[in-house]
Coordinates of N, CA and C in Angstrom, one line a residue:
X1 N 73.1 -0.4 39.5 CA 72.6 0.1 38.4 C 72.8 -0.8 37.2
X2 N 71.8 -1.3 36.4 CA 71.9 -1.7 35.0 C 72.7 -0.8 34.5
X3 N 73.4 -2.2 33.1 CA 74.0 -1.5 31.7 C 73.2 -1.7 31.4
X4 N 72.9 -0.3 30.7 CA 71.7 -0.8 29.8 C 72.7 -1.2 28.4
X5 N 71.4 -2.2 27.7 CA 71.7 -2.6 26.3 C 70.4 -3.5 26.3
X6 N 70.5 -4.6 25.0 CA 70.3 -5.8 24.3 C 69.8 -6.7 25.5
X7 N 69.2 -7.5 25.8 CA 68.9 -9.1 26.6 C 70.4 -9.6 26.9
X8 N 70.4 -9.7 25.3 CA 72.3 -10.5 25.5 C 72.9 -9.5 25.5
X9 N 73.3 -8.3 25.9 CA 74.5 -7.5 26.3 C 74.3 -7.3 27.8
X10 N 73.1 -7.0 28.1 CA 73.4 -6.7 29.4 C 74.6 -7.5 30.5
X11 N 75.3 -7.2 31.8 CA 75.8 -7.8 32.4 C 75.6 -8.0 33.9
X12 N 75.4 -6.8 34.2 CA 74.9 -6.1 35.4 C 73.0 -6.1 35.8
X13 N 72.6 -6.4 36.5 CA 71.5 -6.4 36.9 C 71.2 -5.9 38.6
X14 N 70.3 -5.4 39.1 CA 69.9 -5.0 39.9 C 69.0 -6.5 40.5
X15 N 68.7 -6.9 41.7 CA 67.8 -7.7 42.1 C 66.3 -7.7 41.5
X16 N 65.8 -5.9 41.7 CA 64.4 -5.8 41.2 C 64.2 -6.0 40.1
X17 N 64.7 -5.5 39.2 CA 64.5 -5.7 37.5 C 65.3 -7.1 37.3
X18 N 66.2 -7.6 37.7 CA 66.0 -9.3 37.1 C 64.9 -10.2 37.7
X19 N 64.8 -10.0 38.6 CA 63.2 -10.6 39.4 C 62.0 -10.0 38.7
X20 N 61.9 -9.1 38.7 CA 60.4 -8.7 38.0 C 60.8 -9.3 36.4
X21 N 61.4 -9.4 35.7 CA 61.1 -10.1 34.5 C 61.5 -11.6 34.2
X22 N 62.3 -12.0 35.5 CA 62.0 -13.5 35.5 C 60.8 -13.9 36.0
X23 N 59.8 -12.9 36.8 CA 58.7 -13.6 37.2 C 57.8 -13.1 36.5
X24 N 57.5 -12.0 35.5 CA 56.3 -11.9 34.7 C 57.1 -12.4 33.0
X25 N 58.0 -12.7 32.8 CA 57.9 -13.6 31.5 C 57.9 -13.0 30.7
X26 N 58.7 -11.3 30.9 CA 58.8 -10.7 30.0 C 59.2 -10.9 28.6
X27 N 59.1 -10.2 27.2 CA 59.6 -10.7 26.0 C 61.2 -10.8 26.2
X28 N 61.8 -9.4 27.2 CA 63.1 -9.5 27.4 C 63.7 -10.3 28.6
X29 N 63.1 -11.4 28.5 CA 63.6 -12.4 30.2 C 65.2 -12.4 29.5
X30 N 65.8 -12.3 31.0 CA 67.6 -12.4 31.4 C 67.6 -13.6 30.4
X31 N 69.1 -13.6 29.6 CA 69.1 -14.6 28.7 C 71.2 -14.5 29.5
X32 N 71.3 -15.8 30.4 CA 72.2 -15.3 31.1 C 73.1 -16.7 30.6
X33 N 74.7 -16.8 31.1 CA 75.3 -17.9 30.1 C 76.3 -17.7 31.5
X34 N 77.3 -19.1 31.6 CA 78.7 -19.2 32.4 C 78.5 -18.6 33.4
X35 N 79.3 -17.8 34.2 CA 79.5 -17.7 35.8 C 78.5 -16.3 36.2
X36 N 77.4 -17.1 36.9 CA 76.5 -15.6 37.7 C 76.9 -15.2 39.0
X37 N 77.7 -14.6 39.2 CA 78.0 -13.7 40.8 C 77.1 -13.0 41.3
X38 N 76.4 -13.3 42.3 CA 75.3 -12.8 43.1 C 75.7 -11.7 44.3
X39 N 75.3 -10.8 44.3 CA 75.9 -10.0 45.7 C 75.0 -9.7 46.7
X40 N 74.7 -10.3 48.1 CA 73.7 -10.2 48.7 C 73.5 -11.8 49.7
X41 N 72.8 -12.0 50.7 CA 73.0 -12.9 51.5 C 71.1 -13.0 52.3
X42 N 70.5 -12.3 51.7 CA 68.7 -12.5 52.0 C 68.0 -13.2 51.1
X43 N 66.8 -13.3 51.6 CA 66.0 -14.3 50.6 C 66.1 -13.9 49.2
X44 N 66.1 -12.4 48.9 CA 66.0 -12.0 47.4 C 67.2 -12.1 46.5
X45 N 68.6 -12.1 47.6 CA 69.0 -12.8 46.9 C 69.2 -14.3 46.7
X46 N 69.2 -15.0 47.7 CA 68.9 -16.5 47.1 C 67.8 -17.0 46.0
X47 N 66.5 -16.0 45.6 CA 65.6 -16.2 44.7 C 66.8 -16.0 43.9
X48 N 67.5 -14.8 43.3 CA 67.9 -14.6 42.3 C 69.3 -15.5 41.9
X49 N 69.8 -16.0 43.1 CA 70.8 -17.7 42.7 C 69.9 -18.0 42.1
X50 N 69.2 -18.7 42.1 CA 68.2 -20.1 42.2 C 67.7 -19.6 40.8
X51 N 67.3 -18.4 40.6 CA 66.6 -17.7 38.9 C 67.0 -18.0 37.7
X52 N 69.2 -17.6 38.5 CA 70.2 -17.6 37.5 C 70.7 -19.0 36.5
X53 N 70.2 -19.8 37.5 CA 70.2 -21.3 36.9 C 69.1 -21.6 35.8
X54 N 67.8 -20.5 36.3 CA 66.9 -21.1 35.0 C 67.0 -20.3 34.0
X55 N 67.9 -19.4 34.2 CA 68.0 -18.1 32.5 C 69.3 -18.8 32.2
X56 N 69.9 -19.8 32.1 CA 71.0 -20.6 31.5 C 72.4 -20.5 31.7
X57 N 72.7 -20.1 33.3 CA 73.9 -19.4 34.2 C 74.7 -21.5 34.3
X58 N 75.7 -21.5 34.3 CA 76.4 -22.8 34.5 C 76.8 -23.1 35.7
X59 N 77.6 -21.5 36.2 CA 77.4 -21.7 37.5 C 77.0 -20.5 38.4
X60 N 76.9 -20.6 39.3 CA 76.2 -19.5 40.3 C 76.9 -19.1 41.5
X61 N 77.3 -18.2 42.2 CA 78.2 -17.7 43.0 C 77.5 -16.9 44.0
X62 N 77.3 -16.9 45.6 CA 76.8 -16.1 46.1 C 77.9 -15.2 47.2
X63 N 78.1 -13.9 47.0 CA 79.2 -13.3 48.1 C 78.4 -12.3 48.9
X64 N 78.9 -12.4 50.2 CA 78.3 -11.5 50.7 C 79.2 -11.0 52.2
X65 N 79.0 -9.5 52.6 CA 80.0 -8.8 53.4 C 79.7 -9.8 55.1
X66 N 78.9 -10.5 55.1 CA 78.5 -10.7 56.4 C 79.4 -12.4 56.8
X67 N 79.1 -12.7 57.9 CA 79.7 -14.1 57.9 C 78.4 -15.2 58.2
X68 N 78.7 -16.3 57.8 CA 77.5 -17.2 57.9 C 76.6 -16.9 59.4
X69 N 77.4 -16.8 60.3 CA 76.9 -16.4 61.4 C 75.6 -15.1 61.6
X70 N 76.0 -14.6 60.5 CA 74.8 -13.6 60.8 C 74.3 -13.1 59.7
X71 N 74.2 -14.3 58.9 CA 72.8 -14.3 57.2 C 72.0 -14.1 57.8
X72 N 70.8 -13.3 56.7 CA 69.2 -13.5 56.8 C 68.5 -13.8 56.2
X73 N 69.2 -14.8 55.3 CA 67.9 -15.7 54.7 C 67.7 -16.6 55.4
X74 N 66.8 -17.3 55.4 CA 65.3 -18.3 55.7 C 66.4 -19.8 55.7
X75 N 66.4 -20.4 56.7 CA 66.9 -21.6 56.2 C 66.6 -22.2 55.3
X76 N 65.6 -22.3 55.0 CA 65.2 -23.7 53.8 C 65.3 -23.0 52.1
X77 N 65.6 -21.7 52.4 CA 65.9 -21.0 50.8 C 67.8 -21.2 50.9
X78 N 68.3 -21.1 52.1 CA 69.5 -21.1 52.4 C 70.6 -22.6 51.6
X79 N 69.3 -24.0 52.1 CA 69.9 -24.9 52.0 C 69.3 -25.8 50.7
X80 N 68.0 -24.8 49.7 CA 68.0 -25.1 48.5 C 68.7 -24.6 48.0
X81 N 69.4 -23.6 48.2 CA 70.4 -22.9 47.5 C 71.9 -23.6 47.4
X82 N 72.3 -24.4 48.6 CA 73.4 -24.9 48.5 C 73.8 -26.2 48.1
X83 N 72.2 -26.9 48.4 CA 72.6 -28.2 48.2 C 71.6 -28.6 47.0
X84 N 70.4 -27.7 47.1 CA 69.5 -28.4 45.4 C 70.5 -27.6 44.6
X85 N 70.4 -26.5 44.9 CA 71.1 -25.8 43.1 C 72.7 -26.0 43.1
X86 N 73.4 -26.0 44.2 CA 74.9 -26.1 44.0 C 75.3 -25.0 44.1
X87 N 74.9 -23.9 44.6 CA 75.6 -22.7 44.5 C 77.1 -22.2 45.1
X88 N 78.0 -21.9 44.8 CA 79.3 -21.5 45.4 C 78.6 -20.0 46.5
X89 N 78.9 -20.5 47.6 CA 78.8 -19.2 48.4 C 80.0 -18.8 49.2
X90 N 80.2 -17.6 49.3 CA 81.8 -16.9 49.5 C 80.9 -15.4 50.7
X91 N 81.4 -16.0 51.9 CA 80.9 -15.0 53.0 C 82.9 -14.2 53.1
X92 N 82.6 -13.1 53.8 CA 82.8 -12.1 54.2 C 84.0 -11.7 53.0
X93 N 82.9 -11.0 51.9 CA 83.6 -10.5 51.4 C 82.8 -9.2 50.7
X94 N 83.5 -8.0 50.4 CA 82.7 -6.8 49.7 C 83.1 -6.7 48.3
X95 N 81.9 -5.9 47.2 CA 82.2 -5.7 46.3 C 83.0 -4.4 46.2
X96 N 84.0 -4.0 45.5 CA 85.0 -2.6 45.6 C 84.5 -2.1 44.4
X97 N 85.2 -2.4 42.7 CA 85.0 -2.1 41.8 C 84.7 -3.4 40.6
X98 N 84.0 -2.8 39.4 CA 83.6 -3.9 38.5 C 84.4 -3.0 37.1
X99 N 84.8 -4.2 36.6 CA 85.5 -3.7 34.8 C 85.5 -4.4 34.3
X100 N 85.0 -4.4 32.7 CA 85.0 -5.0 31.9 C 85.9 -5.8 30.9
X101 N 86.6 -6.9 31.0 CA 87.6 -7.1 30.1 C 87.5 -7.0 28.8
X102 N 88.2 -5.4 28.3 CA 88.2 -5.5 26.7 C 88.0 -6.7 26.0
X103 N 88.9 -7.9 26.1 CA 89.0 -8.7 25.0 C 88.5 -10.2 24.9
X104 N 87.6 -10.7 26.8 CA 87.1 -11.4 26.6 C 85.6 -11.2 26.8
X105 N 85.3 -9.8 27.2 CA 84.1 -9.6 27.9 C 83.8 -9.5 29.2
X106 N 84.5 -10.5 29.8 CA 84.3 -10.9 31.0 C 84.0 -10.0 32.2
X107 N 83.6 -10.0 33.5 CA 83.7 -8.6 34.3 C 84.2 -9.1 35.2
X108 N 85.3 -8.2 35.8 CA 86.5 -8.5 36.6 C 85.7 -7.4 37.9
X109 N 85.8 -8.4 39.0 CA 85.0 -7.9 40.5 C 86.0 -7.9 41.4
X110 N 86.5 -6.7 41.5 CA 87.5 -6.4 42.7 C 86.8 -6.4 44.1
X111 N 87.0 -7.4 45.2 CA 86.5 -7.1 46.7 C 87.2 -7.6 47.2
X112 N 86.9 -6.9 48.6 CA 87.8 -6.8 50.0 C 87.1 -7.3 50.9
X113 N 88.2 -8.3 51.6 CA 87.5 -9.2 52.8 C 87.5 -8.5 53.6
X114 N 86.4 -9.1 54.3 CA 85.8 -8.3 55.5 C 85.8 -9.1 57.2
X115 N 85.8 -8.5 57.9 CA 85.8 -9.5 59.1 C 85.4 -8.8 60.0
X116 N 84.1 -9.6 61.0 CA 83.3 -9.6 61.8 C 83.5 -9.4 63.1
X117 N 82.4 -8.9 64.1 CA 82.9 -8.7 65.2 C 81.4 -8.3 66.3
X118 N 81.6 -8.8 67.2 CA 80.2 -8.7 68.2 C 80.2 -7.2 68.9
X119 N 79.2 -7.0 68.6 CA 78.7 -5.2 69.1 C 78.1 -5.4 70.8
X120 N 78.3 -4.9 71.6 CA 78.1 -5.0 73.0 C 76.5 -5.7 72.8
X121 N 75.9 -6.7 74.4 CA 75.1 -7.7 74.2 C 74.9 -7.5 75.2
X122 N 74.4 -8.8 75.9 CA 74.1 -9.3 77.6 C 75.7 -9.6 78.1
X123 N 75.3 -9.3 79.5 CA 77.2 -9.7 80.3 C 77.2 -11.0 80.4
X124 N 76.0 -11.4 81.0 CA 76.5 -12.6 80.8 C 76.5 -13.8 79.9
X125 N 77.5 -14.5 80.3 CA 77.8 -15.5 78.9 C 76.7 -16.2 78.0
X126 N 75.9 -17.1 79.1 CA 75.0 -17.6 78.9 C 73.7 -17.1 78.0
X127 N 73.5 -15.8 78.2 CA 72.3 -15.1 77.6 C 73.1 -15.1 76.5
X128 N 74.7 -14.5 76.1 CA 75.4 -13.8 75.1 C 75.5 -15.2 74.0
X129 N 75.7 -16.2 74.2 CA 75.2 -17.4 73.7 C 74.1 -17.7 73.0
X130 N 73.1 -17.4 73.9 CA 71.7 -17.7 73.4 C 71.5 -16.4 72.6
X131 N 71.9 -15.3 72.2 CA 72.4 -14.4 71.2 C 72.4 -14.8 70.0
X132 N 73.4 -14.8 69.9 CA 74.1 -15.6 69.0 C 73.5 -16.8 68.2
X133 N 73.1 -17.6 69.1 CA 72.2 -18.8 68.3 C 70.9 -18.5 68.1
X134 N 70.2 -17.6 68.2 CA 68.7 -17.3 67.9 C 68.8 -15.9 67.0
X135 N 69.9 -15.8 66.6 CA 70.0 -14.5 65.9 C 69.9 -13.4 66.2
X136 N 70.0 -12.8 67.1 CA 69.6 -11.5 68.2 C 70.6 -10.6 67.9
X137 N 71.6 -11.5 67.8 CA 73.3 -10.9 68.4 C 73.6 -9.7 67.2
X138 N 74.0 -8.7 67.1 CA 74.5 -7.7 66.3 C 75.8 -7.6 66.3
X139 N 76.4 -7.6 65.1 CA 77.5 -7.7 64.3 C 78.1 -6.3 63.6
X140 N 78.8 -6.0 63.8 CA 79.8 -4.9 62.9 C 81.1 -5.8 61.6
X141 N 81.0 -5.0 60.7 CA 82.1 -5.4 59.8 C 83.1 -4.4 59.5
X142 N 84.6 -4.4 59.4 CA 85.7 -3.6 59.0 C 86.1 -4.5 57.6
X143 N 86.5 -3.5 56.7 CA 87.1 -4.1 55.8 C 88.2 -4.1 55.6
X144 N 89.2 -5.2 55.3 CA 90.4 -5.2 55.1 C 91.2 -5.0 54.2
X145 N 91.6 -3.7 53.8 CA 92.2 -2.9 52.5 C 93.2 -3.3 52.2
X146 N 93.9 -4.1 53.0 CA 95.2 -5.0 52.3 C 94.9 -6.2 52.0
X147 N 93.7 -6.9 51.7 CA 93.0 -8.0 51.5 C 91.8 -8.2 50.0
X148 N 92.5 -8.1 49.1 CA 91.6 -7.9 48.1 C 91.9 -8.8 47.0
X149 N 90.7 -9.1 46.1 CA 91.1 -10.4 45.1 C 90.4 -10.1 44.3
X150 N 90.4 -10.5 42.7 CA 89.3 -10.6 41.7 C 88.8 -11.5 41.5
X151 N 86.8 -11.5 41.4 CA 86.5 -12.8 40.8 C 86.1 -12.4 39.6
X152 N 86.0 -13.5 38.4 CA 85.5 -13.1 36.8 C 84.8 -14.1 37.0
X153 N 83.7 -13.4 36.2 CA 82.3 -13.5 36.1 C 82.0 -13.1 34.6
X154 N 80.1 -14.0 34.0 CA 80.0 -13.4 32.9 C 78.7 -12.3 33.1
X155 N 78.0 -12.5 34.2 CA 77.5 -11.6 34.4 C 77.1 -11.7 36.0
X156 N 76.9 -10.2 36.7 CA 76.6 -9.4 37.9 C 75.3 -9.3 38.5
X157 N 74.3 -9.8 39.8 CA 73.5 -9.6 39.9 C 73.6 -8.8 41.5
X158 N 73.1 -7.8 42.0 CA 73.2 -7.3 43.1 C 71.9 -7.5 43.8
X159 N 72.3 -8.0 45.0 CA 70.8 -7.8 45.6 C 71.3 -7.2 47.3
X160 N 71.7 -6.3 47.5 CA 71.6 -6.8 49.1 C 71.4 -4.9 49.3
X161 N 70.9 -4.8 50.4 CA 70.1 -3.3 51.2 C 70.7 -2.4 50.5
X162 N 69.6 -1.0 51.0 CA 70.2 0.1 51.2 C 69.8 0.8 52.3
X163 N 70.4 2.3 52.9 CA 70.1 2.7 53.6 C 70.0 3.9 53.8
X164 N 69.0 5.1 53.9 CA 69.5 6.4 53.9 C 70.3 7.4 55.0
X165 N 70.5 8.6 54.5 CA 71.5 9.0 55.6 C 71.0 9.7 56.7
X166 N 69.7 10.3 56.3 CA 68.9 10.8 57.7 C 67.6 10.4 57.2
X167 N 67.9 8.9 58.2 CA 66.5 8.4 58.3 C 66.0 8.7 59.7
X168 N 67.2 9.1 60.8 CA 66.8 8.6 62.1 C 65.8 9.2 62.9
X169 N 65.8 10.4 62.7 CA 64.9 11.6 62.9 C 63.4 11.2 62.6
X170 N 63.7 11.2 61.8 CA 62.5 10.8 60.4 C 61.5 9.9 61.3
X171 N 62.0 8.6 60.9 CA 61.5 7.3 61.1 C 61.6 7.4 63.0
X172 N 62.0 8.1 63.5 CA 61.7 8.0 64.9 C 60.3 8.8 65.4
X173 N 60.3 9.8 64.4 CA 59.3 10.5 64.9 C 57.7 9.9 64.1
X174 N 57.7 8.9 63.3 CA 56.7 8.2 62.5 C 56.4 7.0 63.5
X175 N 57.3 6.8 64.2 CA 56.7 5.6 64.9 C 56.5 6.2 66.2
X176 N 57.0 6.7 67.2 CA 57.3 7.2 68.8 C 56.3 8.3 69.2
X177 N 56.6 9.6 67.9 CA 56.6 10.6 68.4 C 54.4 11.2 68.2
X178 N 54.2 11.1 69.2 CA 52.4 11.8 69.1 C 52.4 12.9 68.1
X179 N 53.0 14.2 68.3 CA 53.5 15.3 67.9 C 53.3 15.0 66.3
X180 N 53.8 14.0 65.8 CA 53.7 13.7 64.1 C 52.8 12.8 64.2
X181 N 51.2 12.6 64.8 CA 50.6 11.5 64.3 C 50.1 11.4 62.6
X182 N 50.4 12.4 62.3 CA 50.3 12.4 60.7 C 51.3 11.8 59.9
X183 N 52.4 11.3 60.7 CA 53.2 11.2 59.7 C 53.6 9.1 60.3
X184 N 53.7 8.4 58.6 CA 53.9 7.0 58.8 C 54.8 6.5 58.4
X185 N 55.5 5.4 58.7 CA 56.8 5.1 58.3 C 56.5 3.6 58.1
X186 N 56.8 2.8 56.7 CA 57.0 1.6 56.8 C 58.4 0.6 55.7
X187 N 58.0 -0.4 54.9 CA 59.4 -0.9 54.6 C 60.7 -1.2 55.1
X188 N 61.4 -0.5 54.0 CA 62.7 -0.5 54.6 C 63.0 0.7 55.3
X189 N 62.3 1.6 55.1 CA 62.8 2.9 55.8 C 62.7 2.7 57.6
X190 N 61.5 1.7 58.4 CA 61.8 1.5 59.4 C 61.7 0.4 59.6
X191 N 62.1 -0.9 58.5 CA 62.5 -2.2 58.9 C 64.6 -2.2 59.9
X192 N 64.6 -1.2 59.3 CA 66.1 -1.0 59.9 C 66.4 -0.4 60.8
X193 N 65.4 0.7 61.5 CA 65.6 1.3 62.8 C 64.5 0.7 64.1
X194 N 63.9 -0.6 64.1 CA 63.6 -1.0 65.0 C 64.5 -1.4 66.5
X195 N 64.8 -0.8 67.4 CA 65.4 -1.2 68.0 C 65.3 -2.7 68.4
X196 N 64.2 -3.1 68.6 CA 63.7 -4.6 69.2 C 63.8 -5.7 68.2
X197 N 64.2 -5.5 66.8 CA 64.7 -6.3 66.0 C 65.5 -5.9 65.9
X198 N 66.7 -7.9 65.6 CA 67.8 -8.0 65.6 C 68.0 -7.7 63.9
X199 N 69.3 -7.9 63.8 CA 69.7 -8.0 62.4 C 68.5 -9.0 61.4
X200 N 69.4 -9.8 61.9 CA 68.7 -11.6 61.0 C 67.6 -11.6 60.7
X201 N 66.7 -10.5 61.4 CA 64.9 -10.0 61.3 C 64.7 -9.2 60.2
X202 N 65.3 -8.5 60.0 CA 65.5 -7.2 58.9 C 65.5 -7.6 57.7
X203 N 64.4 -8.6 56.9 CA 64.0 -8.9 56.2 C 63.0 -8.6 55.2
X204 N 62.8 -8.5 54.1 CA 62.0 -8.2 53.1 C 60.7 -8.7 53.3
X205 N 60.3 -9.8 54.0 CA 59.0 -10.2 54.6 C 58.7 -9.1 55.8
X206 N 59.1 -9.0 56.4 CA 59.6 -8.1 58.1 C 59.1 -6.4 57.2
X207 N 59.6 -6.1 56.3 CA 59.5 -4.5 55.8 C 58.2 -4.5 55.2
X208 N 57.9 -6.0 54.5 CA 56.0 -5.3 53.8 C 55.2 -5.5 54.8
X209 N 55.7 -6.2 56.0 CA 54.4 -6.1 56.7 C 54.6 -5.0 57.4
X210 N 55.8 -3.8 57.8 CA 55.8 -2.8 58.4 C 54.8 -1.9 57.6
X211 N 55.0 -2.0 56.1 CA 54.3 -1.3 55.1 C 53.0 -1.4 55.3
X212 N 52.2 -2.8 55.6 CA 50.7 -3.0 55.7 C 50.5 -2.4 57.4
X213 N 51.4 -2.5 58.1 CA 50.6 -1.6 59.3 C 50.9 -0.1 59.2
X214 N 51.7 0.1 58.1 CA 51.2 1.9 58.2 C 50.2 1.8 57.3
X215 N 50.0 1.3 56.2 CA 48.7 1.8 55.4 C 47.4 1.5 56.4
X216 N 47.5 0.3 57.6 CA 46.3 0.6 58.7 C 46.4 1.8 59.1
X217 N 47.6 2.0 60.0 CA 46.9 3.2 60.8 C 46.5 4.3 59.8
X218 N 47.8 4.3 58.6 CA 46.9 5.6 57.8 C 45.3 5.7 57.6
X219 N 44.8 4.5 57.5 CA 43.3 4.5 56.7 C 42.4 4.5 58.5
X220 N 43.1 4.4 60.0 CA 42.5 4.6 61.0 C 42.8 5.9 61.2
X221 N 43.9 6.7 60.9 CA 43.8 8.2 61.0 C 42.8 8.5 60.5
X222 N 42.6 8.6 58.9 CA 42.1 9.4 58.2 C 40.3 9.2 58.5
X223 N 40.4 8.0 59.2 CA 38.8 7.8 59.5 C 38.6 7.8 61.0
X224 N 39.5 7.9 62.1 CA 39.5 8.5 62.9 C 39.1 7.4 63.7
X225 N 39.5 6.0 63.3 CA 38.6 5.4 64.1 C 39.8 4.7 65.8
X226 N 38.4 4.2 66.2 CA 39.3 4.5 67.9 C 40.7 3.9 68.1
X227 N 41.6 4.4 69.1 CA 42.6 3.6 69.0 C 43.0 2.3 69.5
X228 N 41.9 1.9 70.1 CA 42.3 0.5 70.7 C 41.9 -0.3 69.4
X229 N 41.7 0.2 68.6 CA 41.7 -1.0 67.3 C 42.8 -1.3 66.5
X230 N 42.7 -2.7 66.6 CA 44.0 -3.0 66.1 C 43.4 -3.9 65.2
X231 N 44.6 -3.7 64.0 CA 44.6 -4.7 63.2 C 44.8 -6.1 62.8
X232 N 44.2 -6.9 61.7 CA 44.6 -8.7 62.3 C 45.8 -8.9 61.7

C-alpha cells in the first residue's frame, strides 16, 4: 500500500502505480533519490529496478524470498538488470516490517532469511535434474525467525504476487468442471492453480494470456459457437 503524500514525500510504492506513472508521464512521475529497495524477483519487478534508476534512485537493490534457482524473470531482463544497470540483488530473503526513521527519514526494512527446499518430483535422478534445470522443479520456503537483519533505504517499491484464500474451488470449477460452463477464470486467479505449469511459468505474460483465452471462450459461450473452435 502507498503513503500517500507529495511526489517527494512519498516512500512506499506498490509496482502498479509506480509503473503506470513511469510509463504514462504523469505530472506526478516518482521523483525518487539514494537507495531504491525493490521487493519481488519477476519481470515487473526488474522493470521497476531498471525505472528506479531513471526517476534519479543512486542505487537499486532487488530482494526476494526465493533463491536464484527458482526466479521468474526472463533471462535477458534478469541480466540487464545485473550487469547494464548494476543492481544489488539479495535472494532468499522476506520482507517482515517497514519504519520510518524519525530523524533521518530513512525506512528501516526488517526481513528474515529464508531457505529453500525441493517439493516431491520424478524418482529418478536424472529426470529430477532435468527439473531443476528447465524450471519445472517446485520449491517450498521456511522462514528463519532467528535470522533477521535491517536494510535502510530511501525509498520502497513492492512488486511480487498475491494470492487468494479460496481460490481452489473456484478456479477449478472455471476451468474442469462442465456443470459451470458459465463460469471463466483468467490472470492471476488461474495463472497459479495450473497444475501443468511449473513455478518459473507463473508469470505476468503467462496470466494475460490466460485472461485472453477466457474473454474467447466467453465471447464463444455467449455466441454459442461450436466447440472445436479454437482460438489463434
Amino acid at each position: 500500500q502507498d503513503i500517500i503524500g507529495q511526489a517527494d514525500d512519498v516512500k512506499i510504492f506498490n509496482s502498479k502505480t509506480f509503473l503506470n506513472a513511469v510509463n504514462l508521464e504523469q505530472l506526478e512521475t516518482p521523483r525518487l533519490d539514494g537507495h531504491v529497495l525493490v521487493f519481488g524477483i519477476g519481470d515487473v519487478a526488474l522493470d521497476c529496478a531498471v525505472s528506479a534508476y531513471r526517476c534519479g534512485a543512486q542505487q537499486v537493490s532487488v530482494g526476494f524470498r526465493r533463491s536464484f534457482a527458482d526466479i521468474r524473470c526472463s533471462d535477458s531482463l534478469f541480466v540487464d538488470a545485473v550487469l547494464g544497470e548494476k543492481c544489488d540483488i539479495l535472494p532468499n530473503i522476506e520482507p517482515v516490517s517497514v519504519d520510518i526513521d524519525a530523524q533521518t527519514g530513512k525506512l528501516k526494512v526488517t526481513v528474515m532469511r529464508t531457505v529453500g527446499h525441493l517439493l516431491d518430483g520424478a524418482d529418478d535422478v536424472e529426470t529430477r535434474i532435468d527439473e531443476i534445470l528447465n524450471g519445472s522443479a517446485t520449491y517450498a520456503y521456511d522462514k528463519l525467525s532467528d535470522s533477521t537483519m535491517v536494510i535502510e533505504c530511501d525509498h520502497l517499491i513492492t512488486a511480487f504476487g498475491q494470492s487468494l484464500d479460496r481460490e481452489e474451488q473456484v478456479v477449478s470449477s472455471a476451468v474442469n468442471d462442465a456443470e459451470y460452463e458459465w463460469l471463466f477464470g483468467g490472470g492471476d486467479f488461474t495463472n497459479q492453480r495450473k497444475s501443468n505449469r511449473p513455478s518459473s511459468q507463473q508469470s505476468v505474460v503467462n496470466a494475460a494470456n490466460d485472461g485472453k483465452l477466457a474473454a474467447w471462450n466467453m465471447h464463444r459461450y455467449l455466441r454459442r459457437y461450436d466447440a472445436k473452435l479454437e482460438p489463434n
